Coordinates of C-alpha atoms and ligand atoms in Angstrom, one line a residue:
M30 CA 121.9 56.0 57.8
A31 CA 123.5 57.3 61.0
K32 CA 126.4 59.8 60.8
K33 CA 129.7 58.2 60.0
G34 CA 131.4 57.4 63.2
H35 CA 128.2 57.4 65.2
K36 CA 129.0 55.9 68.6
Y37 CA 126.9 53.3 70.5
I38 CA 126.9 52.6 74.1
F39 CA 124.8 49.5 75.2
V40 CA 123.7 49.2 78.8
I41 CA 123.1 45.8 80.0
G42 CA 121.9 44.7 83.5
G43 CA 123.5 42.1 85.7
V44 CA 122.6 40.3 89.0
M45 CA 118.9 41.4 89.1
S46 CA 116.4 43.9 87.6
G47 CA 114.8 46.9 89.3
V48 CA 118.1 48.5 90.4
G49 CA 117.7 51.6 88.2
K50 CA 119.2 50.7 84.9
G51 CA 116.8 53.2 83.2
V52 CA 117.9 56.0 85.4
A53 CA 121.6 55.0 84.9
T54 CA 120.9 55.1 81.1
A55 CA 119.3 58.5 81.2
S56 CA 122.0 59.8 83.5
I57 CA 124.8 58.7 81.1
G58 CA 123.0 60.4 78.4
K59 CA 122.6 63.6 80.5
V60 CA 126.4 63.8 81.3
L61 CA 127.3 63.3 77.7
Q62 CA 124.9 65.9 76.7
A63 CA 126.4 68.3 79.2
N64 CA 129.8 67.6 77.4
G65 CA 128.3 69.2 74.3
Y66 CA 127.3 66.0 72.5
K67 CA 124.0 65.3 70.7
V68 CA 122.7 62.2 72.5
N69 CA 120.1 59.7 71.6
L70 CA 118.5 57.4 74.1
V71 CA 117.0 54.2 73.1
K72 CA 115.0 51.6 75.1
V73 CA 114.8 47.9 74.1
D74 CA 112.0 45.8 75.7
P75 CA 112.5 42.2 74.9
Y76 CA 108.8 41.2 75.4
L77 CA 106.6 40.1 72.5
N78 CA 104.1 42.9 73.0
V79 CA 104.5 45.2 70.0
D80 CA 104.2 48.2 72.3
A81 CA 103.6 48.9 75.9
G82 CA 99.9 49.9 75.3
T83 CA 98.3 46.6 76.3
M84 CA 100.0 46.0 79.5
N85 CA 98.5 46.1 82.9
P86 CA 99.9 49.3 84.7
T87 CA 99.9 47.4 88.1
E88 CA 102.3 44.8 86.7
H89 CA 104.3 47.0 84.3
G90 CA 104.0 50.6 85.5
E91 CA 103.0 53.5 83.5
T92 CA 102.6 53.5 79.7
F93 CA 104.4 56.5 78.4
V94 CA 103.1 58.1 75.2
L95 CA 105.6 59.7 72.8
R96 CA 104.7 62.7 70.8
S97 CA 104.2 60.4 67.7
G98 CA 101.6 58.5 69.7
L99 CA 103.8 55.3 70.3
E100 CA 102.9 53.8 73.6
T101 CA 106.2 52.9 75.4
D102 CA 107.8 51.9 78.6
Q103 CA 108.0 54.4 81.4
D104 CA 111.8 54.6 81.0
M105 CA 111.2 56.6 77.8
G106 CA 109.6 59.1 80.1
N107 CA 112.8 59.4 82.1
Y108 CA 114.8 59.7 79.0
E109 CA 112.8 62.7 77.8
R110 CA 112.8 64.3 81.2
F111 CA 116.6 64.0 81.6
L112 CA 117.5 65.1 78.0
N113 CA 114.7 67.7 78.1
R114 CA 113.5 66.9 74.6
D115 CA 111.1 64.8 72.7
L116 CA 112.3 61.5 71.4
P117 CA 111.2 59.9 68.2
E118 CA 109.4 56.5 68.0
E119 CA 112.4 54.9 66.4
N120 CA 113.9 55.1 69.9
Y121 CA 111.7 52.4 71.3
V122 CA 112.3 48.7 70.2
T123 CA 110.5 45.6 71.3
S124 CA 110.9 42.0 70.3
G125 CA 107.3 42.3 69.1
M126 CA 108.2 45.0 66.6
V127 CA 111.3 43.0 65.4
Y128 CA 109.6 39.8 64.9
S129 CA 106.4 41.1 63.4
E130 CA 108.6 43.0 60.8
V131 CA 110.5 39.9 60.0
I132 CA 107.5 37.7 59.6
K133 CA 105.7 40.3 57.4
R134 CA 108.8 40.4 55.2
E135 CA 108.9 36.7 55.0
R136 CA 105.1 36.7 54.0
N137 CA 105.9 39.2 51.3
L138 CA 108.7 37.1 49.8
E139 CA 111.2 39.7 50.6
Y140 CA 113.8 37.2 51.7
D141 CA 114.2 35.7 48.1
G142 CA 113.2 32.2 49.1
E143 CA 115.8 31.9 51.9
C144 CA 115.1 30.0 55.1
V145 CA 114.3 32.9 57.5
E146 CA 116.3 32.4 60.8
A147 CA 117.0 34.2 64.1
I148 CA 120.5 34.6 62.8
P149 CA 121.0 36.5 60.6
H150 CA 117.5 37.9 59.9
V151 CA 116.1 38.7 63.3
R152 CA 119.5 40.0 64.4
D153 CA 120.0 42.1 61.4
E154 CA 116.5 43.6 61.8
I155 CA 117.6 44.6 65.3
I156 CA 120.7 46.2 64.1
R157 CA 118.7 48.0 61.4
R158 CA 116.5 49.5 64.1
F159 CA 119.5 50.7 66.2
Q160 CA 121.0 52.3 63.1
K161 CA 117.6 53.8 62.2
A162 CA 117.3 55.4 65.7
A163 CA 120.8 56.7 65.4
S164 CA 120.0 58.4 62.1
V165 CA 116.7 60.1 62.6
N166 CA 117.6 63.0 64.9
G167 CA 121.2 63.8 63.9
S168 CA 122.7 62.5 67.1
E169 CA 126.3 61.6 67.6
I170 CA 125.9 59.1 70.4
S171 CA 123.3 56.5 71.1
V172 CA 122.9 55.0 74.6
I173 CA 120.9 51.9 74.2
E174 CA 119.4 50.2 77.2
I175 CA 118.7 46.5 76.7
G176 CA 115.9 45.5 79.1
G177 CA 116.1 42.6 81.4
T178 CA 119.2 41.0 82.9
V179 CA 122.1 39.1 81.4
G180 CA 121.2 35.4 81.3
D181 CA 117.5 36.0 80.2
F182 CA 116.5 34.1 77.2
Q183 CA 114.5 37.0 75.8
N184 CA 117.2 39.6 75.5
A185 CA 120.0 37.5 74.2
M186 CA 119.3 38.2 70.6
F187 CA 119.7 42.0 71.4
I188 CA 123.0 41.4 73.0
E189 CA 124.2 39.3 70.0
A190 CA 123.2 42.1 67.7
A191 CA 125.2 44.6 69.8
R192 CA 128.2 42.2 69.9
V193 CA 128.2 42.0 66.1
M194 CA 128.1 45.8 65.9
R195 CA 131.2 45.9 68.2
A196 CA 133.0 43.2 66.2
K197 CA 132.5 45.3 63.1
H198 CA 133.4 48.7 64.6
P199 CA 135.4 48.2 67.8
D200 CA 136.1 51.9 68.3
N201 CA 132.4 52.9 67.9
V202 CA 130.8 50.5 70.4
L203 CA 131.1 50.2 74.1
F204 CA 129.3 48.1 76.8
I205 CA 128.3 49.2 80.2
M206 CA 127.0 46.8 82.7
V207 CA 124.8 48.0 85.6
T208 CA 124.9 45.6 88.5
Y209 CA 123.9 45.2 92.1
L210 CA 126.3 44.7 95.0
P211 CA 124.3 43.4 98.0
I212 CA 125.2 44.0 101.7
P213 CA 123.6 41.1 103.4
S214 CA 122.6 42.2 106.9
K215 CA 123.9 39.1 108.6
V216 CA 127.3 39.5 106.8
G217 CA 127.5 43.3 107.0
E218 CA 129.9 43.5 104.1
M219 CA 129.4 44.4 100.5
K220 CA 129.7 41.4 98.2
T221 CA 131.1 41.5 94.7
K222 CA 130.6 37.8 93.7
P223 CA 127.2 38.3 92.1
T224 CA 128.6 41.0 90.0
Q225 CA 131.7 39.0 89.0
N226 CA 129.3 36.0 87.9
A227 CA 127.2 38.5 86.0
I228 CA 130.2 39.9 84.1
R229 CA 131.4 36.3 83.4
Q230 CA 127.9 35.4 82.0
L231 CA 128.1 38.3 79.7
N232 CA 131.6 37.3 78.7
A233 CA 130.0 33.9 77.7
Y234 CA 128.0 35.9 75.0
G235 CA 131.4 37.2 73.8
V236 CA 130.9 40.7 75.3
Q237 CA 133.3 42.4 77.6
P238 CA 132.0 45.5 79.4
T239 CA 134.3 48.4 79.6
I240 CA 132.5 50.1 82.4
V241 CA 130.6 48.6 85.4
I242 CA 128.2 50.7 87.3
G243 CA 127.6 49.1 90.7
R244 CA 124.4 50.0 92.5
S245 CA 124.4 49.4 96.2
E246 CA 123.2 51.0 99.4
E247 CA 126.7 52.3 100.1
V248 CA 129.5 53.7 98.1
I249 CA 131.8 51.0 96.6
D250 CA 135.2 51.2 98.3
A251 CA 138.5 51.0 96.5
R252 CA 139.1 47.4 97.7
R253 CA 135.9 46.1 96.1
K254 CA 136.4 48.1 93.0
G255 CA 139.9 46.5 92.8
K256 CA 138.4 43.1 93.3
I257 CA 135.9 43.5 90.4
A258 CA 138.7 45.0 88.3
E259 CA 141.1 42.1 88.9
Q260 CA 138.5 39.3 88.6
C261 CA 136.9 40.7 85.5
N262 CA 139.5 42.4 83.5
I263 CA 138.2 45.9 84.1
K264 CA 140.2 49.0 84.9
P265 CA 139.6 50.0 88.6
D266 CA 138.6 53.5 87.6
H267 CA 136.1 52.1 85.2
V268 CA 134.1 50.7 88.2
I269 CA 131.6 53.4 89.0
S270 CA 129.9 53.6 92.4
A271 CA 126.2 54.3 92.3
P272 CA 125.0 54.3 96.0
D273 CA 121.3 54.8 97.0
I274 CA 120.4 58.5 96.9
E275 CA 117.5 60.6 97.7
S276 CA 116.5 61.8 94.3
I277 CA 117.1 60.3 90.8
Y278 CA 118.0 63.8 89.6
D279 CA 121.1 63.5 91.7
V280 CA 122.4 60.5 89.7
P281 CA 124.2 62.3 86.7
M282 CA 126.3 64.5 89.1
N283 CA 127.0 61.4 91.3
F284 CA 128.2 59.5 88.2
E285 CA 130.5 62.5 87.4
R286 CA 132.2 62.1 90.7
D287 CA 133.6 58.9 89.4
N288 CA 134.2 60.6 85.9
V289 CA 131.7 58.6 83.9
S290 CA 131.7 61.0 81.0
G291 CA 135.5 61.3 80.9
V292 CA 136.0 57.5 80.7
V293 CA 133.3 57.1 78.1
L294 CA 134.7 59.9 75.9
K295 CA 138.2 58.4 76.2
E296 CA 137.2 54.9 75.4
L297 CA 135.1 55.9 72.4
K298 CA 138.0 58.2 71.2
L299 CA 135.8 61.2 71.3
K300 CA 137.3 64.6 71.5
K301 CA 136.4 67.0 74.3
K302 CA 133.9 69.6 73.0
K303 CA 132.8 73.0 74.3
K304 CA 130.8 71.9 77.3
A305 CA 127.0 72.6 77.4
G306 CA 127.2 72.4 81.2
M307 CA 124.7 71.4 83.8
Q308 CA 124.1 74.7 85.6
K309 CA 120.3 74.7 85.1
W310 CA 120.0 71.1 86.0
N311 CA 122.1 71.7 89.2
A312 CA 120.0 74.7 90.1
F313 CA 116.9 72.5 89.9
V314 CA 118.7 69.7 92.0
R315 CA 119.5 72.3 94.7
K316 CA 115.9 73.2 94.9
V317 CA 114.9 69.5 95.3
H318 CA 117.1 69.5 98.4
N319 CA 116.2 72.8 99.9
P320 CA 112.4 73.2 100.0
K321 CA 111.0 76.0 102.0
R322 CA 107.4 74.7 102.4
E323 CA 105.5 71.5 102.0
V324 CA 102.1 70.7 100.4
N325 CA 100.0 67.6 100.9
I326 CA 98.4 66.2 97.8
A327 CA 96.2 63.2 97.5
V328 CA 96.3 61.1 94.3
V329 CA 93.0 59.0 94.0
G330 CA 93.4 56.2 91.7
K331 CA 93.2 52.4 91.5
Y332 CA 96.5 51.0 90.2
F333 CA 98.2 50.9 93.5
D334 CA 98.2 47.6 95.2
T335 CA 100.1 44.5 94.2
G336 CA 99.8 42.0 97.1
D337 CA 100.9 43.8 100.2
F338 CA 102.8 46.5 98.4
V339 CA 101.7 49.9 97.2
L340 CA 103.0 50.7 93.8
S341 CA 103.1 54.2 92.4
D342 CA 105.0 53.3 89.2
A343 CA 101.7 53.4 87.3
Y344 CA 101.6 57.2 87.8
I345 CA 105.3 58.0 87.6
S346 CA 104.9 60.9 85.1
V347 CA 102.2 62.5 87.3
I348 CA 104.4 62.2 90.3
E349 CA 107.4 63.8 88.5
A350 CA 105.2 66.5 87.0
V351 CA 104.0 67.4 90.6
K352 CA 107.6 67.5 91.7
F353 CA 108.9 69.7 89.0
S354 CA 106.1 72.3 89.5
S355 CA 106.5 72.1 93.3
Y356 CA 110.3 72.2 93.8
T357 CA 110.7 75.0 91.3
Q358 CA 108.4 77.0 93.6
G359 CA 110.4 76.0 96.7
V360 CA 107.9 73.5 97.9
K361 CA 108.2 69.8 98.7
P362 CA 105.1 67.8 97.7
N363 CA 103.9 65.0 100.1
L364 CA 101.9 62.6 98.0
A365 CA 99.4 60.3 99.5
W366 CA 98.0 57.4 97.5
L367 CA 94.3 56.9 98.1
N368 CA 92.5 53.9 96.6
S369 CA 89.3 55.0 95.1
K370 CA 87.6 51.7 95.9
D371 CA 88.0 52.6 99.6
F372 CA 85.6 55.5 99.2
E373 CA 83.1 53.2 97.6
T374 CA 83.0 50.7 100.3
G375 CA 83.1 53.4 103.0
K376 CA 86.4 52.1 104.3
K377 CA 87.7 55.6 103.9
K378 CA 85.5 58.6 104.9
L379 CA 85.3 61.6 102.4
A380 CA 86.1 64.0 105.3
A381 CA 89.6 62.4 105.2
L382 CA 90.1 64.5 102.1
K383 CA 90.0 67.8 104.1
K384 CA 93.5 67.5 105.3
Y385 CA 94.9 67.6 101.7
D386 CA 95.9 70.9 99.9
G387 CA 94.9 69.4 96.6
V388 CA 93.6 66.4 94.8
I389 CA 94.5 64.7 91.6
V390 CA 92.5 62.0 89.9
P391 CA 94.8 60.6 87.1
G392 CA 94.1 58.6 84.1
G393 CA 92.4 55.2 84.3
F394 CA 90.3 52.6 82.5
G395 CA 87.3 50.5 83.1
K396 CA 84.6 50.4 85.8
T397 CA 86.4 49.5 89.0
G398 CA 86.6 52.3 91.5
I399 CA 84.9 54.9 89.3
E400 CA 82.0 55.7 91.7
G401 CA 84.6 56.2 94.4
K402 CA 86.3 58.8 92.2
I403 CA 83.0 60.5 91.5
K404 CA 82.2 60.7 95.2
V405 CA 85.6 62.2 95.8
I406 CA 85.3 64.8 93.0
K407 CA 81.9 65.9 94.3
Y408 CA 83.3 66.4 97.8
I409 CA 86.3 68.4 96.7
R410 CA 84.2 70.5 94.4
E411 CA 81.8 71.3 97.2
N412 CA 84.6 71.9 99.7
K413 CA 86.6 74.0 97.4
I414 CA 89.8 71.8 97.5
P415 CA 92.0 72.4 94.4
Y416 CA 91.4 69.6 91.8
L417 CA 93.3 68.4 88.9
G418 CA 91.7 65.8 86.7
L419 CA 93.8 64.0 84.1
C420 CA 92.0 62.2 81.3
Y421 CA 89.7 59.9 83.1
G422 CA 89.9 62.4 85.9
M423 CA 88.4 65.1 83.6
Q424 CA 85.8 62.7 82.2
L425 CA 84.6 61.7 85.7
A426 CA 84.5 65.4 86.8
I427 CA 82.1 66.0 84.0
V428 CA 80.0 63.0 84.9
E429 CA 79.8 64.3 88.5
Y430 CA 78.9 67.8 87.4
A431 CA 76.3 66.6 85.0
R432 CA 74.6 64.5 87.8
N433 CA 74.9 66.8 90.7
V434 CA 74.7 70.3 89.2
A435 CA 73.3 70.1 85.6
G436 CA 70.5 67.8 86.8
I437 CA 71.3 64.9 84.5
K438 CA 70.7 62.3 87.2
K439 CA 71.7 59.2 85.2
A440 CA 74.8 60.8 83.6
T441 CA 77.6 58.4 83.0
T442 CA 80.4 57.4 80.7
R443 CA 79.9 54.9 77.9
E444 CA 82.9 53.1 79.2
T445 CA 80.9 51.7 82.1
D446 CA 77.8 50.7 80.1
E447 CA 77.6 51.0 76.3
N448 CA 73.8 50.9 76.5
A449 CA 73.5 53.7 79.1
E450 CA 70.8 56.3 78.4
R451 CA 72.8 59.5 79.4
Q452 CA 76.3 59.2 78.0
V453 CA 77.8 62.6 78.7
I454 CA 81.2 60.8 77.9
S455 CA 80.7 59.0 74.7
I456 CA 82.9 57.6 72.0
M457 CA 83.8 58.5 68.3
E458 CA 82.3 56.4 65.5
D459 CA 85.7 55.0 64.4
Q460 CA 86.5 53.9 67.9
K461 CA 83.2 51.9 68.1
E462 CA 84.3 49.9 65.1
K463 CA 87.7 49.3 66.7
L464 CA 86.2 47.9 69.9
H465 CA 83.7 45.8 68.0
N466 CA 86.6 44.2 66.0
K467 CA 88.7 43.8 69.2
D468 CA 91.2 45.9 67.6
Y469 CA 92.7 47.2 70.8
G470 CA 96.5 47.6 70.3
G471 CA 97.7 51.1 69.5
T472 CA 94.2 52.2 68.4
M473 CA 93.2 54.8 71.0
R474 CA 93.5 58.6 70.3
L475 CA 97.2 58.7 70.8
G476 CA 100.0 61.3 70.7
A477 CA 100.0 65.0 70.3
Y478 CA 97.0 67.0 69.1
P479 CA 96.5 70.7 69.1
A480 CA 94.0 72.6 71.2
Y481 CA 92.8 76.3 71.2
L482 CA 92.4 78.0 74.5
K483 CA 89.7 80.5 75.5
R484 CA 90.7 83.8 76.6
G485 CA 90.3 84.7 80.2
T486 CA 90.3 81.1 81.4
I487 CA 92.7 79.4 84.0
A488 CA 94.2 77.4 81.2
R489 CA 94.9 80.3 78.9
N490 CA 96.4 82.4 81.8
A491 CA 98.6 79.4 82.7
Y492 CA 100.0 78.6 79.3
K493 CA 100.0 82.2 78.3
K494 CA 99.3 81.3 74.7
E495 CA 96.3 80.5 72.4
L496 CA 97.5 77.3 70.7
V497 CA 98.9 74.3 72.7
E498 CA 99.9 70.8 71.8
E499 CA 99.5 68.0 74.3
R500 CA 99.7 64.2 74.3
H501 CA 96.6 62.0 74.4
R502 CA 95.7 58.4 75.2
H503 CA 92.0 57.7 75.4
R504 CA 89.0 56.3 73.5
Y505 CA 86.2 58.2 75.0
E506 CA 85.3 61.9 74.6
V507 CA 82.9 64.5 76.0
N508 CA 79.6 64.0 74.2
P509 CA 79.1 67.1 72.0
E510 CA 75.3 66.8 72.6
Y511 CA 75.8 67.7 76.3
V512 CA 78.2 70.5 75.9
K513 CA 75.7 73.3 75.8
R514 CA 73.8 72.0 78.8
L515 CA 77.0 71.6 80.9
E516 CA 78.1 75.1 79.9
E517 CA 74.6 76.5 80.9
A518 CA 75.3 74.8 84.3
G519 CA 78.5 76.6 84.7
M520 CA 81.3 74.5 83.2
V521 CA 83.8 76.2 81.0
F522 CA 85.4 74.3 78.1
S523 CA 88.5 76.3 78.0
G524 CA 90.5 74.1 75.5
V525 CA 88.9 72.7 72.3
S526 CA 90.2 71.0 69.2
P527 CA 90.8 73.2 66.1
D528 CA 87.5 71.9 64.5
K529 CA 85.8 72.7 67.9
K530 CA 84.3 69.2 68.1
L531 CA 86.4 67.8 70.9
M532 CA 86.6 69.2 74.4
E533 CA 90.2 69.2 75.6
I534 CA 90.1 71.1 78.8
V535 CA 87.3 71.8 81.3
E536 CA 87.3 74.1 84.2
L537 CA 85.1 76.0 86.7
P538 CA 85.4 79.8 86.9
K539 CA 87.4 81.2 89.9
S540 CA 84.1 82.7 91.2
K541 CA 82.9 79.1 91.7
H542 CA 85.9 77.3 92.8
P543 CA 89.6 78.3 93.5
F544 CA 91.0 75.7 91.2
F545 CA 89.0 73.0 89.4
L546 CA 90.4 71.9 86.1
G547 CA 90.4 68.7 84.0
T548 CA 92.3 67.8 80.8
Q549 CA 91.4 65.2 78.3
F550 CA 95.1 64.9 77.4
H551 CA 98.0 63.9 79.8
P552 CA 100.0 67.1 80.5
E553 CA 102.3 65.0 82.7
F554 CA 104.0 63.5 79.6
Q555 CA 105.5 66.9 78.8
A556 CA 106.5 68.0 82.2
R557 CA 110.3 68.3 82.7
P558 CA 112.6 69.3 85.4
L559 CA 113.8 72.3 83.3
S560 CA 110.3 73.0 81.9
P561 CA 107.7 72.3 84.5
H562 CA 104.2 72.1 83.1
P563 CA 102.1 75.3 83.5
L564 CA 98.9 73.5 84.5
F565 CA 100.7 71.6 87.3
T566 CA 102.3 74.9 88.3
E567 CA 98.9 76.6 88.6
F568 CA 97.6 73.7 90.5
I569 CA 100.5 73.9 93.0
K570 CA 100.0 77.6 93.3
A571 CA 96.3 77.0 94.2
T572 CA 97.4 74.3 96.9
L573 CA 99.7 76.9 98.4
K574 CA 96.9 79.4 98.6
R575 CA 94.6 76.9 100.4
Q576 CA 97.2 76.6 103.1
Ligands
LIG3 N1 89.3 55.4 80.0 C1 89.2 56.7 79.5 C2 89.3 56.6 77.9 O1 89.6 55.7 77.4 C3 90.3 57.6 80.0 C4 91.7 57.2 79.5 C5 92.8 57.7 80.4 O2 92.5 58.2 81.5 N2 94.0 57.7 79.9 O3 88.8 57.6 77.3

């Protein structure tokens, strides 16, 4: 069980979604960590999906893969990046996990013939999961973000579980509401009423928030803080102003201006500890605000458009990884989102790629847009533009090279046609069976696997070590039958699995191309502000050289 006196902070959204509850949660974690506490960050997703692996990235954003292999919400990525450490899979909770566990137990007669109900059985399974998450990594404080907004049907059971925890241990549990204060353009004034109503709605669940974090375009003034305080029984200095800012990495310091950590520690009756401080974090943030140069990077993918909007959420870890490696080198990255389909239809000309200092083809699935990506890769290979291929981006670089350099004209990936003659990217036997049985959820090659790096390669020189561990999420693999032929044509497999069967990194020698590298894994999942990823860093260096 969790350490005695473990503290729980529940973060609940009010008014509307999409106002940065995840970043707020990560930032609360960060400032408590800076105060010397061992912090645990937990995300609750109230949907019935068991994990985030089966969801469409255009709708839901990126699937973030934990070290253990659990496929989670992109907020978990922010949590790891802010805390600068790996989080265990117990820190991700969905309704799907909760209900399937309860139903499994019922089928196994583990409820001793009782009628199995939402209360107490589902509620208690939620509490059990919160306590488990608190216990696995020796932490002292758990900050638990409950997804959705107060008033949703789906998250009510989680709020109820939190309420019961507070009723039992009033000194150990605290609620924070993250709300939104609109400034309607015709009115021209910040309005607090939606926030008041959201807090009252939470009150109707029997929960009183101790702290209210008010997101808005502007700083919340004393008068409005006073209004929320008076109407909703909150101390005025417990209303924290969270105005729009340039970088999410500014948020922890911004919160501290309103003394968030001081209030939390006092309310939870926690003693002041020797501070861990935020010097390194602040040094990074200063670099974000003072770049000396800029680079232009194109990301060629397909999960961009929803209606008339371009959505880059599907690649959030890639974007952040680029930022960490750029800003730490004093560089601001300008990212352009190019839809690979446009290169297929000819809507976009390949020559348009010339103006970029580097190109990334990130992960992806299925047939759509892949011929466009292959065209793009051919062009940047021939024109010596730095290239970083992530997962599908590596597989397609191999298809392109096989077709256009190794002379395997019909080369393709099995993913597009399982009967194709020349599958340079194929599938492992166990995966064939899974696909055949429609056993899709959580069955890819997932999570951390080791790879050995060949001496004298870009990869080995970047990592500066022989053995690395990176996170995966894929079904398909480089077909071992073609490895020799590709090597003879000039490709270097610089990272391989310990049994030498799986190709994990491919690159072209510097004599052939200034920087052309693809990874079967997703290096972006381990890139952090305070430890940028070496492969992204090498890529950015190459883009600077091209300038
Ligand atoms: N679709 C490819 C596979 O399943 C690549 C996956 C990815 O890019 N994450 O192997």
